[in-house]
């Protein structure tokens, strides 16, 4: 074959990269990487920097008549607040399985969605929930009680008032 | 040359006359420019018509008689596409009134349902066509599988099909939120938390603070940490823009590939089995007009120049009549359903009180059943395994026996039945067991979550199906047999779990034989 360099190769079998293709390849890669970085830049947009949800901290005033171990559920908040001899504490009512709202019962909590059950301290006793219910931070400030749905504390943390 | 031109000029008459003539013939010349091949009256012009039209040319010009038999496809792919078109048209109509904002979304659906002329009818059709589409896409996949139509050269198209399946389910899921009623709100809350369920693993390992793919997925999906206005606008955008566009794009590739893969899969001896064609059998009699320079890149040894029809008939009209029939049938079914049953609309979404039971759309209730064992495994782990398995099928099964035939391949129908039994019995056994005795968390309250994630009814069932199918590979000495066993088992599992989730789960996801036994609430 080398003696007959004039024999044209088939157009369908491309030759090895020739010098004149290098520029073409370079521009191809330049375009591809430009588009790649543009894409990465665009992907940043859907991740919100500021969450639109309302403030997680709210004030509660427990009724005087609230019995020890009886759940108080502030309107519009998925939290159960309790008062007993050791103090005030708040347990999140958001199921740790898939986020349904659990219902306080005499034995503890039960979830309507896939049947998880928790005892009165929020420990899972049945069903698919992987973790205990969260205990939420309670603070006393200027004589008023505040619960922060966004801040969890160790189970068993009770605040003396 | 010049003489002719002069003559022409003489014959032309006045410019005004010519203007008038041109004006008169404009409708005809317009049609001629739009459809250049001329009226589709002969086989040749009909072929040109199919070939030259950007939409029709997704079909090949001629179709094999095997593809036209109802029993080859049951028209399921076309029915899926027809249902898609119906949702597209009715969906655009709904968009005239729907407002994607939590304050008004529910009210606007109510308006559509109760006030807008034909609004309820259109909403019903949209809802039922969406359901029909899910059913037909599943059946279509099953038919492509059971006729072994995914084999070479159709492997890639099988993958395109899987992408379509995922997008179809995505369309249904995103549409489910839009009414902003209780049903919608809680289904999407659960769905979004399933997206976050890798946390089940990262939490158990204690690395969620550093590495939280689940939380990231939910954040991107909802645009916030709860289902709220951001989530609604995102779902709306996905439902009316992104997913339909993606679906249309992939459908175009899917159809084009069917054509380029040589039409539908058929047995090697399809012609012999069909016997000689009845009645007229049109053949091109004209000599070809072209030289075939593209012949070099056409597959096969010899370009079929001026060849006989080889068991094919012109797509127009034969195939088109079939497609039209399926389209009309699909429309009929959707309209009938819309007249019989109204699309549901519950109370306004209430983020404080879940529906009880809170159920996803029916085709996700099988998954919801699995999710009630482990969120991660049921919602992400097992579906991923199933999708991976489906995607691998065409690359693992490289056999040739039985391509294009129902239940083709070693084992055949008998293996399919046997797998149905195995699939049904295993899923029923394991379900009865959990319903009767509960699972690990009840027996050992302090067991680590990772153990339950790994060992739960869902994973055990998957394992049983996998083991059975490996056994089938050995017994029949065939990968196809294993694939058939596995596919059939998963199909049975899907159906049983869906039925249980739909009909036998009541408040608190407790098993009830009938909704009549549900405690009043
Ligand atoms: C929106 C969804 C889909 C649409 C509109 C669609 C449409 C179609 C149509 C019209 C055909 C021609 C033959 C027929 O009607 O059966 C076809 C063929 C095919 N489809 Fe789909 N399809 C969809 C999803 C899927 C899925 C989920 C799979 C499987 C994973 C799949 C795999 C295939 C294969 C392998 C063929 C070739 C069959 C053969 O050669 O016999 N498609 N599709
Ligand atoms: S969300 Fe509570 S059990 Fe599933």
XYZ file of C-alpha atoms and ligand atoms in Angstrom:
729
model
C 0.000 0.000 0.000
C 2.773 2.426 0.841
C 3.983 2.320 -2.751
C 0.630 3.556 -3.953
C -0.094 6.652 -1.897
C -2.550 7.886 -4.516
C -5.128 5.239 -3.705
C -7.793 7.238 -1.938
C -9.138 5.731 1.245
C -12.810 5.185 1.471
C -14.651 8.193 2.790
C -16.354 5.966 5.282
C -13.135 4.928 6.988
C -11.816 8.125 8.445
C -8.072 8.717 8.479
C -6.240 9.193 11.733
C -6.521 12.740 13.040
C -4.702 15.038 10.684
C -3.182 18.362 11.535
C -5.975 20.285 9.942
C -8.532 18.539 12.141
C -6.897 19.691 15.331
C -8.360 23.173 15.090
C -11.754 21.704 14.469
C -11.454 19.402 17.450
C -10.289 22.252 19.606
C -13.275 24.380 18.742
C -15.544 21.402 19.315
C -14.142 20.899 22.787
C -14.270 24.606 23.496
C -17.953 24.654 22.592
C -18.641 21.493 24.573
C -16.939 22.775 27.699
C -18.613 26.181 27.388
C -21.964 24.430 27.270
C -21.032 22.179 30.154
C -20.150 25.112 32.392
C -23.261 26.977 31.298
C -25.262 23.930 32.324
C -23.568 23.727 35.706
C -24.304 27.406 36.200
C -27.947 26.897 35.316
C -28.249 23.952 37.651
C -27.508 26.245 40.559
C -30.678 28.199 40.001
C -33.277 25.664 41.170
C -31.614 25.253 44.559
C -33.230 27.939 46.646
C -30.872 30.050 48.751
C -33.631 31.289 51.039
C -36.492 29.019 52.031
C -39.906 30.506 51.667
C -41.387 28.712 54.661
C -42.685 30.812 57.556
C -40.687 31.274 60.744
C -40.220 28.090 62.712
C -40.077 29.802 66.091
C -43.372 30.555 67.726
C -44.785 31.528 71.072
C -47.044 29.241 73.082
C -49.150 29.967 76.100
C -50.103 26.731 77.820
C -53.565 26.669 79.342
C -53.579 26.642 83.148
C -55.707 23.521 83.136
C -53.272 21.430 81.080
C -52.786 18.176 82.942
C -49.366 16.583 83.311
C -48.593 14.508 80.224
C -51.549 15.882 78.274
C -50.690 17.118 74.774
C -51.257 20.729 73.833
C -51.248 21.290 70.078
C -50.869 24.931 69.047
C -53.018 25.855 66.044
C -51.199 25.614 62.723
C -48.089 24.012 64.244
C -47.248 20.349 63.992
C -45.982 20.160 67.535
C -47.217 18.685 70.800
C -46.283 20.647 73.937
C -46.393 19.060 77.391
C -45.980 20.144 80.968
C -45.157 17.867 83.866
C -43.299 18.030 87.193
C -39.887 18.293 85.518
C -40.891 21.082 83.189
C -42.142 21.913 79.724
C -41.151 20.016 76.600
C -42.181 19.878 72.974
C -42.267 16.903 70.614
C -42.521 17.269 66.844
C -45.600 15.646 65.330
C -43.932 15.116 61.958
C -43.578 11.377 61.399
C -39.959 10.406 60.815
C -41.051 7.935 58.172
C -42.469 10.086 55.404
C -43.605 13.261 57.047
C -47.286 12.731 57.836
C -48.626 14.375 60.977
C -48.943 11.943 63.889
C -51.856 12.070 66.319
C -51.241 12.151 70.079
C -53.105 9.321 71.804
C -53.183 7.980 75.327
C -50.318 5.578 74.608
C -48.211 8.014 72.615
C -48.554 8.857 68.956
C -49.887 7.116 65.881
C -49.345 7.929 62.236
C -52.236 7.652 59.781
C -50.108 7.093 56.704
C -48.284 3.786 57.158
C -49.200 2.898 60.691
C -46.071 3.870 62.626
C -46.613 4.049 66.410
C -44.528 5.900 68.968
C -44.605 5.786 72.756
C -45.116 8.890 74.887
C -41.462 9.866 74.549
C -41.588 9.545 70.788
C -39.722 6.217 70.577
C -40.863 3.992 67.700
C -42.831 0.950 68.806
C -44.259 -0.225 65.506
C -44.149 0.353 61.807
C -41.674 1.708 59.312
C -40.549 4.911 61.057
C -36.750 4.764 61.233
C -36.168 7.221 64.091
C -37.878 8.553 67.225
C -39.907 11.737 66.941
C -37.796 14.850 67.379
C -37.786 16.768 70.636
C -37.824 20.494 69.961
C -36.068 23.361 71.698
C -38.204 25.203 74.282
C -37.031 28.552 75.669
C -38.406 30.858 78.285
C -37.931 34.519 77.486
C -39.422 37.413 79.420
C -42.048 35.205 80.984
C -43.200 33.744 77.648
C -42.510 30.293 76.184
C -41.080 29.835 72.706
C -40.819 26.621 70.723
C -38.498 26.321 67.752
C -39.592 23.722 65.205
C -36.265 24.123 63.455
C -34.064 23.195 66.422
C -34.051 19.713 67.867
C -32.705 18.815 71.297
C -31.809 15.546 72.989
C -34.822 13.447 73.930
C -35.806 14.034 77.539
C -34.803 17.701 77.628
C -37.383 19.519 79.749
C -37.363 23.215 80.665
C -38.264 24.308 84.198
C -40.605 27.273 84.285
C -34.253 28.116 -26.100
C -34.723 31.750 -26.924
C -37.282 30.920 -29.585
C -39.397 29.023 -27.110
C -39.277 31.875 -24.638
C -40.462 34.330 -27.239
C -43.330 32.119 -28.196
C -44.325 31.842 -24.579
C -44.341 35.556 -24.114
C -46.614 35.901 -27.128
C -49.054 33.323 -25.843
C -49.155 34.819 -22.403
C -51.770 37.405 -22.998
C -52.282 40.341 -20.740
C -50.720 40.487 -17.285
C -54.131 41.112 -15.801
C -55.447 37.925 -17.335
C -52.505 36.009 -15.971
C -53.023 37.517 -12.557
C -56.608 36.355 -12.622
C -55.658 32.858 -13.726
C -53.039 32.594 -10.993
C -55.455 33.831 -8.387
C -58.025 31.268 -9.458
C -55.553 28.437 -9.300
C -54.024 29.545 -6.006
C -55.837 27.016 -3.807
C -54.660 24.221 -6.051
C -51.105 25.507 -6.309
C -51.068 25.998 -2.559
C -51.970 22.347 -2.077
C -49.362 21.366 -4.656
C -46.673 23.225 -2.755
C -47.762 21.796 0.567
C -48.001 18.218 -0.694
C -45.486 17.997 -3.458
C -46.027 14.401 -4.402
C -49.496 15.083 -5.739
C -52.749 13.668 -4.437
C -52.190 10.338 -2.668
C -54.147 8.274 -5.142
C -51.735 5.621 -6.326
C -49.290 3.545 -4.362
C -46.452 5.614 -5.684
C -47.952 8.975 -4.726
C -49.105 7.593 -1.394
C -45.576 6.442 -0.712
C -44.216 9.851 -1.645
C -46.822 11.335 0.629
C -45.674 9.284 3.623
C -42.045 9.774 2.755
C -42.243 13.502 2.188
C -44.295 14.449 5.231
C -42.319 15.221 8.348
C -44.894 13.618 10.635
C -45.823 10.609 8.529
C -42.260 9.765 7.659
C -41.756 8.492 11.176
C -43.441 5.474 9.625
C -41.669 3.560 6.972
C -43.363 3.669 3.605
C -44.230 0.009 3.649
C -45.231 -2.137 6.579
C -44.801 -5.831 7.036
C -48.008 -7.808 7.254
C -46.839 -9.333 10.545
C -46.799 -5.887 12.157
C -50.361 -5.239 11.085
C -51.859 -8.220 12.886
C -53.705 -7.060 15.993
C -52.124 -9.809 18.032
C -48.641 -8.452 17.338
C -49.074 -5.211 19.279
C -52.708 -4.961 20.359
C -52.193 -1.351 19.302
C -50.865 -0.568 22.759
C -48.049 1.787 21.749
C -50.374 3.829 19.590
C -53.013 3.798 22.317
C -50.433 5.233 24.718
C -49.574 7.926 22.225
C -53.244 8.631 21.601
C -53.851 9.016 25.334
C -50.908 11.402 25.448
C -52.413 13.508 22.659
C -55.736 13.584 24.494
C -54.112 14.774 27.719
C -52.186 17.346 25.726
C -55.290 18.893 24.192
C -57.470 18.765 27.294
C -54.538 19.940 29.394
C -54.066 23.062 27.306
C -57.762 23.771 27.743
C -57.518 23.395 31.521
C -54.633 25.863 31.512
C -57.034 28.611 30.445
C -58.432 28.682 33.976
C -56.008 26.896 36.283
C -53.860 29.107 38.567
C -50.787 27.527 40.142
C -50.762 29.249 43.509
C -51.859 27.636 46.799
C -54.319 30.430 47.608
C -56.281 30.025 44.405
C -55.371 26.667 42.861
C -58.106 24.755 44.639
C -60.670 27.437 43.862
C -59.709 27.473 40.191
C -60.144 23.706 39.957
C -63.517 24.122 41.616
C -64.381 26.752 39.030
C -63.354 24.433 36.254
C -65.402 21.674 37.804
C -68.565 23.620 38.554
C -68.653 26.822 36.518
C -66.593 26.693 33.324
C -68.634 25.468 30.320
C -67.548 21.850 29.567
C -64.882 22.353 32.250
C -65.811 19.288 34.247
C -65.975 17.156 31.109
C -62.521 18.295 29.994
C -61.109 17.784 33.480
C -62.580 14.290 33.604
C -61.194 13.398 30.197
C -57.795 14.731 31.188
C -57.781 12.732 34.382
C -58.938 9.465 32.838
C -56.721 9.782 29.771
C -53.781 10.165 32.140
C -54.807 6.950 33.864
C -55.356 5.180 30.567
C -51.887 6.252 29.495
C -50.314 4.683 32.568
C -52.183 1.423 31.987
C -51.381 1.221 28.294
C -47.721 2.121 28.742
C -47.343 -0.722 31.238
C -49.178 -3.146 28.968
C -47.147 -1.967 25.988
C -43.937 -2.641 27.868
C -45.209 -6.078 28.817
C -46.054 -6.825 25.194
C -42.624 -5.668 23.996
C -41.110 -7.891 26.648
C -43.206 -11.010 26.052
C -42.709 -10.879 22.299
C -38.947 -10.582 22.912
C -39.019 -7.431 20.810
C -36.195 -5.790 22.778
C -33.490 -7.895 21.145
C -30.920 -6.790 18.645
C -31.222 -4.315 16.958
C -33.913 -2.918 19.268
C -31.951 -2.731 22.531
C -31.630 1.016 22.450
C -35.286 1.517 21.707
C -36.170 -0.564 24.725
C -34.160 1.928 26.787
C -35.972 4.831 25.126
C -39.177 3.059 26.094
C -38.073 2.860 29.710
C -37.336 6.578 29.685
C -40.882 7.073 28.403
C -42.247 4.950 31.224
C -40.464 7.071 33.808
C -41.584 10.333 32.198
C -45.161 9.059 31.959
C -45.201 8.268 35.679
C -43.573 11.635 36.364
C -46.335 13.389 34.449
C -49.005 11.643 36.482
C -47.257 12.348 39.753
C -46.700 16.048 39.086
C -50.271 16.455 37.869
C -51.572 14.933 41.074
C -50.495 17.949 43.165
C -52.126 20.611 41.065
C -55.686 20.514 42.522
C -54.172 21.336 45.931
C -56.706 19.244 47.783
C -56.056 16.876 50.675
C -55.402 13.954 48.329
C -52.835 15.981 46.418
C -51.119 17.571 49.366
C -50.437 14.391 51.292
C -49.532 12.281 48.300
C -46.902 14.844 47.359
C -45.673 15.215 50.939
C -45.086 11.473 51.004
C -43.572 11.505 47.529
C -41.179 14.324 48.377
C -40.113 12.547 51.547
C -39.480 9.415 49.528
C -37.088 11.540 47.481
C -35.453 12.408 50.806
C -35.414 8.807 52.025
C -31.702 8.177 51.395
C -31.596 9.934 54.756
C -32.758 6.640 56.247
C -29.284 5.343 55.415
C -27.280 8.507 55.973
C -28.964 9.033 59.344
C -28.275 5.475 60.398
C -24.633 6.019 59.492
C -24.664 9.441 61.138
C -23.327 11.296 58.105
C -26.376 13.320 57.088
C -24.789 16.613 58.180
C -21.947 16.130 55.716
C -23.551 14.189 52.916
C -27.277 14.487 52.345
C -28.321 13.505 48.812
C -31.862 12.796 50.005
C -32.385 16.226 51.521
C -30.906 17.798 48.401
C -33.336 15.921 46.170
C -36.285 17.053 48.222
C -35.038 20.629 48.313
C -34.692 20.741 44.533
C -38.082 19.122 44.018
C -39.988 21.324 46.479
C -37.890 24.483 46.353
C -38.402 24.601 50.103
C -38.514 22.263 53.075
C -42.274 21.773 52.968
C -44.877 21.400 50.256
C -45.852 25.009 49.609
C -46.084 27.652 46.887
C -42.613 26.881 45.542
C -43.436 23.213 45.227
C -46.685 23.950 43.429
C -45.050 26.181 40.832
C -42.280 23.622 40.284
C -44.710 20.776 39.827
C -46.766 22.937 37.505
C -43.727 23.777 35.409
C -42.745 20.125 35.203
C -46.276 19.033 34.423
C -47.179 21.488 31.683
C -43.795 22.220 30.112
C -40.750 20.201 30.885
C -42.099 16.662 31.016
C -44.437 16.960 28.001
C -41.575 18.383 25.941
C -39.212 15.651 27.065
C -41.858 13.029 26.373
C -42.560 14.379 22.887
C -38.855 14.410 22.125
C -38.271 10.849 23.262
C -41.432 9.645 21.534
C -40.062 11.027 18.267
C -36.833 9.099 18.784
C -38.812 6.006 19.821
C -40.942 6.013 16.676
C -38.027 6.833 14.412
C -36.115 3.939 15.908
C -38.980 1.520 15.341
C -38.689 2.432 11.689
C -34.902 2.337 11.566
C -34.756 -0.984 13.402
C -36.585 -2.497 10.470
C -40.165 -2.219 11.645
C -41.560 -4.321 14.443
C -39.840 -7.468 15.577
C -41.084 -10.544 13.777
C -40.095 -14.183 13.556
C -37.523 -14.997 10.884
C -40.087 -17.116 9.053
C -42.946 -14.622 9.366
C -43.637 -14.664 5.620
C -43.998 -18.422 5.522
C -46.307 -18.406 8.530
C -48.536 -15.725 7.072
C -48.827 -17.563 3.786
C -49.406 -15.820 0.479
C -51.168 -12.480 0.623
C -54.843 -12.397 -0.136
C -56.361 -10.057 -2.690
C -54.472 -7.381 -4.550
C -50.892 -7.024 -3.680
C -49.549 -3.746 -4.928
C -46.083 -3.660 -6.380
C -44.104 -0.777 -7.766
C -44.089 -1.217 -11.492
C -42.262 1.967 -12.331
C -38.527 1.854 -12.706
C -36.678 3.588 -9.881
C -35.827 7.174 -10.719
C -32.742 7.518 -8.583
C -29.280 6.161 -8.353
C -28.656 4.954 -4.874
C -25.677 6.825 -3.527
C -26.717 6.293 0.063
C -26.616 2.576 -0.510
C -23.190 2.521 1.106
C -24.569 3.286 4.566
C -27.802 1.339 4.372
C -27.767 -1.797 6.456
C -27.784 -5.139 4.673
C -25.819 -6.277 1.666
C -27.957 -5.165 -1.229
C -30.167 -2.136 -1.508
C -33.689 -3.247 -2.353
C -33.912 -1.397 -5.654
C -37.020 -2.097 -7.688
C -37.598 -5.141 -5.572
C -40.902 -6.793 -4.854
C -42.759 -6.040 -1.661
C -41.422 -8.962 0.417
C -44.429 -9.441 2.592
C -45.015 -5.734 3.031
C -47.983 -3.589 2.158
C -48.038 0.192 1.779
C -48.276 1.898 5.168
C -50.800 4.225 3.673
C -53.558 3.243 3.950
C -53.167 -0.138 5.686
C -51.218 0.889 8.777
C -52.904 4.275 8.988
C -56.352 2.732 9.187
C -55.199 0.599 12.075
C -53.697 3.572 13.860
C -56.780 5.645 13.321
C -58.926 2.846 14.711
C -56.806 2.677 17.861
C -56.915 6.450 18.215
C -60.705 6.484 17.949
C -61.035 3.617 20.383
C -58.846 5.411 22.919
C -60.862 8.594 22.557
C -64.034 6.562 22.978
C -62.783 4.936 26.164
C -61.631 8.236 27.680
C -64.863 10.014 26.826
C -66.929 7.142 28.159
C -64.995 7.123 31.420
C -65.366 10.897 31.664
C -69.124 10.566 31.308
C -69.331 7.773 33.871
C -67.097 9.079 36.637
C -66.008 12.491 37.852
C -62.393 13.224 38.628
C -62.049 13.307 42.407
C -61.671 16.525 44.373
C -61.341 16.365 48.150
C -61.320 19.187 50.673
C -58.780 21.992 50.486
C -55.271 20.929 51.494
C -54.672 21.090 55.232
C -50.998 20.804 56.238
C -51.989 19.964 59.817
C -54.251 16.968 59.273
C -53.307 14.172 56.896
C -55.945 12.262 54.997
C -56.480 8.966 56.701
C -55.624 6.788 54.884
C -53.455 9.047 52.722
C -53.117 7.293 49.404
C -51.003 8.069 46.381
C -52.442 7.561 42.871
C -53.328 3.882 42.408
C -50.301 2.949 40.309
C -48.043 4.040 43.153
C -49.933 2.124 45.827
C -47.818 -0.967 45.240
C -44.812 1.182 46.016
C -46.613 2.692 48.991
C -47.111 -0.830 50.312
C -43.359 -1.420 50.018
C -42.682 1.981 51.529
C -44.687 0.952 54.570
C -41.878 -1.541 55.272
C -38.936 0.752 54.576
C -39.062 4.199 53.035
C -35.712 3.948 51.304
C -35.995 0.394 50.025
C -39.606 0.707 48.919
C -39.329 4.164 47.429
C -35.849 4.167 45.933
C -33.917 0.933 46.451
C -36.260 -1.614 44.906
C -37.523 0.648 42.085
C -33.900 1.321 41.141
C -33.130 -2.380 41.129
C -36.183 -3.028 38.947
C -35.282 -0.270 36.475
C -31.674 -1.452 36.280
C -32.866 -5.008 35.717
C -35.262 -3.942 32.989
C -32.562 -1.914 31.287
C -30.107 -4.793 31.334
C -32.504 -7.336 29.820
C -31.743 -6.621 26.156
C -28.008 -6.637 26.795
C -28.009 -9.903 28.693
C -30.491 -11.857 26.591
C -28.735 -12.240 23.244
C -30.585 -15.336 22.207
C -32.556 -15.463 18.999
C -35.164 -18.170 19.523
C -38.682 -16.774 19.718
C -38.093 -13.168 18.687
C -41.365 -11.535 17.694
C -43.485 -14.316 19.138
C -45.650 -14.125 22.231
C -43.858 -15.860 25.085
C -41.135 -16.751 22.612
C -38.011 -18.508 23.796
C -37.265 -21.574 25.930
C -39.981 -22.428 28.388
C -42.601 -20.450 26.508
C -46.084 -20.088 27.864
C -45.617 -22.838 30.388
C -42.734 -21.002 32.036
C -44.810 -17.831 32.070
C -47.625 -19.614 33.917
C -45.249 -21.242 36.313
C -43.744 -17.822 37.068
C -47.200 -16.371 37.592
C -47.781 -18.969 40.287
C -44.432 -18.429 41.893
C -44.846 -14.659 41.760
C -48.352 -14.702 43.228
C -47.664 -17.229 45.948
C -44.512 -15.543 47.221
C -46.029 -12.089 47.390
C -49.211 -13.343 49.020
C -47.259 -15.434 51.511
C -45.016 -12.629 52.639
C -47.860 -10.119 52.779
C -50.010 -12.463 54.858
C -47.096 -12.988 57.183
C -46.505 -9.281 57.891
C -50.168 -8.515 58.133
C -50.602 -11.328 60.659
C -47.373 -11.117 62.658
C -45.849 -7.698 62.034
C -42.165 -7.198 61.420
C -38.834 -6.743 63.190
C -39.567 -3.388 64.834
C -42.460 -4.878 66.783
C -40.488 -7.896 67.932
C -37.227 -6.128 68.740
C -37.988 -2.441 69.364
C -34.318 -1.513 69.601
C -33.101 -3.170 66.425
C -30.889 -0.848 64.308
C -32.724 0.704 61.392
C -30.132 -0.534 58.877
C -31.166 -4.113 59.617
C -34.781 -3.311 58.783
C -33.731 -1.389 55.699
C -31.847 -4.458 54.507
C -34.244 -7.157 55.693
C -37.883 -6.347 55.102
C -40.706 -7.967 53.167
C -39.866 -5.923 50.090
C -36.221 -6.936 49.897
C -37.012 -10.558 50.769
C -39.567 -10.698 47.969
C -37.078 -9.194 45.520
C -34.528 -11.746 46.630
C -36.971 -14.628 46.214
C -37.849 -13.497 42.696
C -34.180 -13.098 41.851
C -33.297 -16.552 43.139
C -36.185 -18.145 41.253
C -35.127 -16.510 38.025
C -31.514 -17.616 38.426
C -32.854 -21.112 38.955
C -34.824 -20.748 35.712
C -31.699 -19.651 33.833
C -30.071 -22.887 34.944
C -33.051 -25.145 34.416
C -33.858 -23.941 30.909
C -30.245 -23.138 30.136
C -31.350 -19.774 28.806
C -31.096 -16.132 29.870
C -34.392 -15.414 28.179
C -36.081 -17.943 30.445
C -34.617 -16.189 33.478
C -35.745 -12.809 32.205
C -39.230 -14.149 31.550
C -39.415 -15.590 35.061
C -38.236 -12.354 36.650
C -40.418 -10.041 34.590
C -43.494 -12.173 35.215
C -42.815 -12.366 38.940
C -42.362 -8.624 39.264
C -45.500 -8.025 37.238
C -47.478 -10.283 39.591
C -45.887 -8.659 42.629
C -46.759 -5.224 41.284
C -50.362 -6.179 40.639
C -50.887 -7.843 44.029
C -49.254 -5.047 46.017
C -51.225 -2.458 44.070
C -54.493 -4.268 44.738
C -53.699 -4.611 48.439
C -52.703 -0.955 48.682
C -55.814 0.147 46.819
C -58.555 -2.010 48.276
C -57.340 -3.566 51.500
C -55.589 -0.778 53.347
C -57.660 1.481 55.550
C -57.003 4.126 58.200
C -53.493 3.949 59.678
C -52.629 1.642 56.753
C -54.220 -1.226 58.655
C -55.393 -4.221 56.660
C -59.180 -4.462 56.250
C -61.092 -6.939 54.145
C -63.441 -4.218 53.023
C -63.820 -0.446 53.427
C -67.108 -1.226 55.187
C -65.036 -2.425 58.164
C -63.139 0.856 58.494
C -63.656 2.510 61.856
C -65.811 5.605 61.466
C -63.838 8.799 61.698
C -45.122 7.148 26.235
C -44.784 5.923 26.144
C -44.635 5.075 24.875
C -45.169 5.267 23.627
C -46.071 6.409 23.168
C -44.714 4.165 22.804
C -45.067 3.971 21.477
C -44.665 2.906 20.705
C -45.216 2.548 19.437
C -46.355 3.301 18.717
C -44.572 1.437 18.981
C -44.895 0.667 17.704
C -45.482 -0.703 18.022
C -46.565 -0.789 19.019
O -47.552 -0.037 18.918
O -46.441 -1.651 19.914
C -43.570 1.089 19.946
C -42.671 0.025 19.851
C -41.783 -0.371 20.854
N -41.765 0.107 22.139
Fe -42.802 1.718 22.818
N -43.908 3.348 23.538
C -43.841 3.854 24.816
C -43.158 3.289 25.883
C -42.385 2.128 25.826
C -41.864 1.405 26.967
C -42.126 1.777 28.437
C -41.114 0.366 26.483
C -40.341 -0.677 27.257
C -39.498 -0.409 28.193
C -41.182 0.421 25.034
C -40.514 -0.446 24.178
C -40.787 -0.581 22.843
C -40.128 -1.512 21.955
C -38.974 -2.476 22.322
C -40.740 -1.371 20.705
C -40.414 -2.166 19.447
C -41.346 -3.313 19.436
C -41.143 -4.226 18.259
O -40.209 -4.008 17.483
O -41.942 -5.159 18.150
N -41.965 1.487 24.670
N -43.655 1.993 21.000
S -45.466 8.818 57.325
Fe -45.832 8.055 59.279
S -45.806 5.975 58.923
Fe -45.360 6.719 56.989
